[in-house]
Amino acid sequence: SQQGEEDPQALSIQEGENATMNCSYKTSINNLQWYRQNSGRGLVHLILIRSNEREKHSGRLRVTLDTSKKSSSLLITASRAADTASYFCATALSNTGNQFYFGTGTSLTVIP
Amino acid sequence: GAGVSQTPSNKVTEKGKYVELRCDPISGHTALYWYRQSLGQGPEFLIYFQGTGAADDSGLPNDRFFAVRPEGSVSTLKIQRTERGDSAVYLCASRLGQGTEAFFGQGTRLTVV
């Protein structure tokens, strides 16, 4: 079953604009990961944020985590056409072992 | 190896046949995961190994699905009496341990005709 839910389901922006995707989950987590997927095949790991962290950066990516609201956001700044992909959050739940569960994903289209 | 390797990359089989999907994790990664992804959906958890043992197989949809990891490295996902509904991309991931990044292979696209 899927524990997270991304919002919006689809997002279309112009190149150069910022893209924000949100992930909401239902139960306490140990950590949360964001992934990118092109063409329905391999997932590329972007950022892992732990439950005691509030914000992490990696290049043009910024991830925030609000455990009180059970939500996370992924911000891509100065988007490029190559950022076009599906983005997923994956939550490692506190009451499970080492498993992690994916959300439904956000499909991002960056228009050149 | 440099990354997670899955073979074959594509598999077409007839309904009712048996298939095996292979995953070679990153060397030294003790945790290994199998997921299944249907078109337009997020990856669905199937099974997780810690070392040689299946720590959690609660995601396997029914008893036609089975996975092994006999030496704590390579894993094989086995599907008996395949059905058309089994058609999906099967993804494998590995990680060093809890709280670390998980890395995915390119997946095996299984098509049951």
XYZ file of C-alpha atoms in Angstrom:
225
model
C 0.000 0.000 0.000
C 1.090 3.581 -0.514
C 1.565 5.702 2.572
C 2.266 9.068 1.029
C 0.381 11.307 -1.264
C 1.969 13.911 -3.495
C 0.292 17.099 -4.488
C -0.286 18.214 -7.160
C -0.632 15.098 -9.295
C 0.584 17.072 -12.297
C 2.420 20.355 -12.667
C 3.363 22.285 -15.789
C 5.668 25.311 -15.622
C 7.873 27.425 -17.852
C 11.612 26.940 -17.861
C 13.241 29.186 -15.269
C 10.297 29.091 -12.885
C 10.346 27.314 -9.536
C 8.446 24.075 -8.999
C 7.054 23.029 -5.640
C 5.723 19.563 -4.890
C 4.227 18.440 -1.607
C 4.058 15.091 0.124
C 1.692 14.246 2.953
C 1.834 11.065 5.000
C -0.219 9.481 7.735
C 1.996 8.052 10.482
C 5.273 8.899 12.228
C 8.380 8.490 10.149
C 12.096 7.903 10.665
C 13.030 9.607 7.433
C 11.681 10.649 4.070
C 13.318 10.384 0.662
C 12.567 12.144 -2.598
C 13.129 10.402 -5.926
C 12.906 11.340 -9.582
C 11.812 8.935 -12.293
C 12.097 9.348 -16.034
C 10.080 7.248 -18.466
C 8.742 4.852 -15.843
C 12.026 3.062 -15.200
C 14.770 3.494 -12.607
C 14.311 5.881 -9.721
C 17.055 8.398 -9.010
C 17.603 9.310 -5.383
C 17.508 13.072 -4.739
C 17.510 13.803 -1.013
C 16.976 11.971 2.281
C 15.740 14.032 5.221
C 15.577 12.616 8.737
C 12.727 13.172 11.150
C 14.858 15.490 13.302
C 15.772 17.682 10.333
C 13.672 20.511 8.997
C 15.390 21.486 5.783
C 18.040 20.164 3.386
C 19.558 21.529 0.213
C 21.244 19.925 -2.753
C 22.089 22.168 -5.682
C 18.802 23.565 -7.016
C 16.784 21.292 -4.733
C 15.389 22.264 -1.355
C 13.452 19.847 0.826
C 11.543 20.771 3.957
C 9.947 18.497 6.514
C 7.210 19.410 8.982
C 6.587 16.417 11.213
C 3.798 18.198 13.093
C 1.850 18.488 9.835
C 3.155 15.179 8.487
C 4.233 16.821 5.290
C 7.285 17.506 3.186
C 7.909 19.710 0.193
C 10.396 19.577 -2.661
C 11.334 22.849 -4.306
C 13.209 22.917 -7.605
C 14.527 26.378 -8.353
C 15.249 27.782 -11.821
C 13.723 24.735 -13.494
C 15.072 23.306 -16.735
C 13.464 21.199 -19.432
C 15.620 18.294 -18.208
C 13.788 18.414 -14.860
C 10.704 17.024 -16.612
C 9.980 13.758 -14.789
C 7.828 12.181 -12.111
C 8.771 12.921 -8.516
C 7.989 10.629 -5.614
C 8.356 10.813 -1.865
C 9.100 7.645 0.098
C 8.533 7.410 3.828
C 10.296 5.098 6.279
C 7.728 4.601 9.015
C 8.710 4.672 12.672
C 6.828 1.498 13.547
C 8.351 -0.663 10.841
C 11.819 -1.990 10.228
C 13.769 -0.807 7.259
C 10.932 -0.592 4.764
C 9.870 2.542 2.959
C 6.706 3.285 1.059
C 6.091 5.491 -1.938
C 3.462 8.067 -2.649
C 1.500 8.466 -5.835
C 3.902 10.933 -7.446
C 3.829 14.330 -9.108
C 4.321 14.541 -12.854
C 6.342 17.677 -13.628
C 6.559 19.153 -17.113
C 8.974 22.017 -17.708
C 8.221 23.824 -20.950
C 11.284 25.211 -22.754
C 29.274 -3.245 -8.721
C 28.741 0.409 -9.392
C 24.993 0.262 -9.126
C 22.025 -2.033 -8.715
C 21.714 -4.318 -11.699
C 18.506 -6.026 -12.761
C 18.111 -8.688 -15.406
C 16.472 -9.105 -17.761
C 15.479 -5.540 -18.601
C 12.424 -6.825 -20.435
C 10.571 -10.101 -20.184
C 7.577 -11.236 -22.195
C 5.940 -14.439 -21.058
C 2.757 -16.330 -21.698
C -0.009 -16.509 -19.136
C 0.526 -19.441 -16.815
C 4.309 -19.577 -17.214
C 6.935 -19.263 -14.489
C 9.386 -16.349 -14.453
C 12.445 -15.362 -12.465
C 13.705 -11.815 -12.121
C 17.206 -11.162 -10.862
C 18.673 -8.343 -8.813
C 22.357 -7.693 -8.111
C 22.584 -5.100 -5.336
C 25.419 -2.716 -4.660
C 28.282 -4.600 -3.029
C 28.100 -4.435 0.746
C 24.480 -3.356 0.925
C 22.733 -5.579 3.448
C 19.186 -4.397 2.793
C 17.441 -5.293 -0.459
C 13.941 -4.402 -1.616
C 11.560 -5.428 -4.361
C 8.840 -3.111 -5.624
C 6.280 -3.359 -8.390
C 5.130 -0.372 -10.394
C 2.163 -0.187 -12.709
C 1.741 2.558 -15.283
C 0.920 5.900 -13.698
C 1.317 4.589 -10.150
C 3.972 4.859 -7.480
C 6.142 1.833 -6.675
C 4.338 -0.715 -4.513
C 6.354 -2.447 -1.784
C 6.625 -6.223 -2.186
C 9.368 -7.608 0.061
C 12.421 -6.528 2.016
C 15.517 -8.577 2.894
C 17.998 -7.882 5.641
C 20.907 -10.136 4.838
C 19.642 -13.539 3.748
C 16.289 -13.436 5.479
C 13.050 -11.869 4.344
C 12.425 -9.340 7.086
C 9.053 -8.336 5.674
C 7.173 -10.051 2.854
C 3.818 -8.481 3.633
C 3.661 -6.774 0.253
C 3.698 -9.956 -1.816
C 0.236 -10.052 -3.417
C -0.318 -13.817 -3.145
C 1.468 -17.134 -2.857
C 2.405 -17.154 -6.541
C 5.110 -14.642 -5.643
C 8.262 -15.694 -3.845
C 11.710 -14.180 -3.430
C 15.031 -15.490 -2.191
C 18.418 -14.102 -1.307
C 20.400 -17.215 -0.342
C 23.825 -15.666 0.168
C 22.804 -12.204 1.247
C 23.698 -10.609 -2.063
C 21.873 -11.489 -5.296
C 18.119 -11.848 -5.026
C 15.624 -13.567 -7.295
C 11.932 -12.743 -7.472
C 9.935 -15.741 -8.664
C 6.423 -15.626 -10.042
C 4.506 -18.825 -10.676
C 1.510 -19.247 -12.992
C 1.796 -15.701 -14.261
C -1.347 -13.724 -14.920
C -1.910 -10.710 -17.174
C -2.375 -8.584 -14.060
C 1.232 -9.310 -13.081
C 2.411 -7.138 -15.970
C 4.365 -4.239 -14.476
C 7.863 -2.918 -13.951
C 9.583 -4.766 -11.121
C 12.116 -2.603 -9.305
C 14.899 -3.635 -6.975
C 16.729 -1.378 -4.519
C 19.512 -1.763 -1.995
C 20.852 0.293 0.864
C 23.567 0.070 3.509
C 21.196 0.253 6.421
C 18.379 2.059 8.071
C 18.434 5.789 7.511
C 20.638 5.678 4.426
C 19.763 6.288 0.816
C 18.275 3.461 -1.184
C 19.489 3.024 -4.751
C 17.336 1.509 -7.462
C 18.062 -0.566 -10.500
C 16.537 0.171 -13.895
C 13.836 -2.391 -13.378
C 12.506 -5.370 -15.300
C 9.465 -4.720 -17.459
C 7.361 -7.870 -17.286
C 4.633 -8.356 -19.845
C 2.308 -11.322 -19.533
C 0.423 -12.063 -22.746
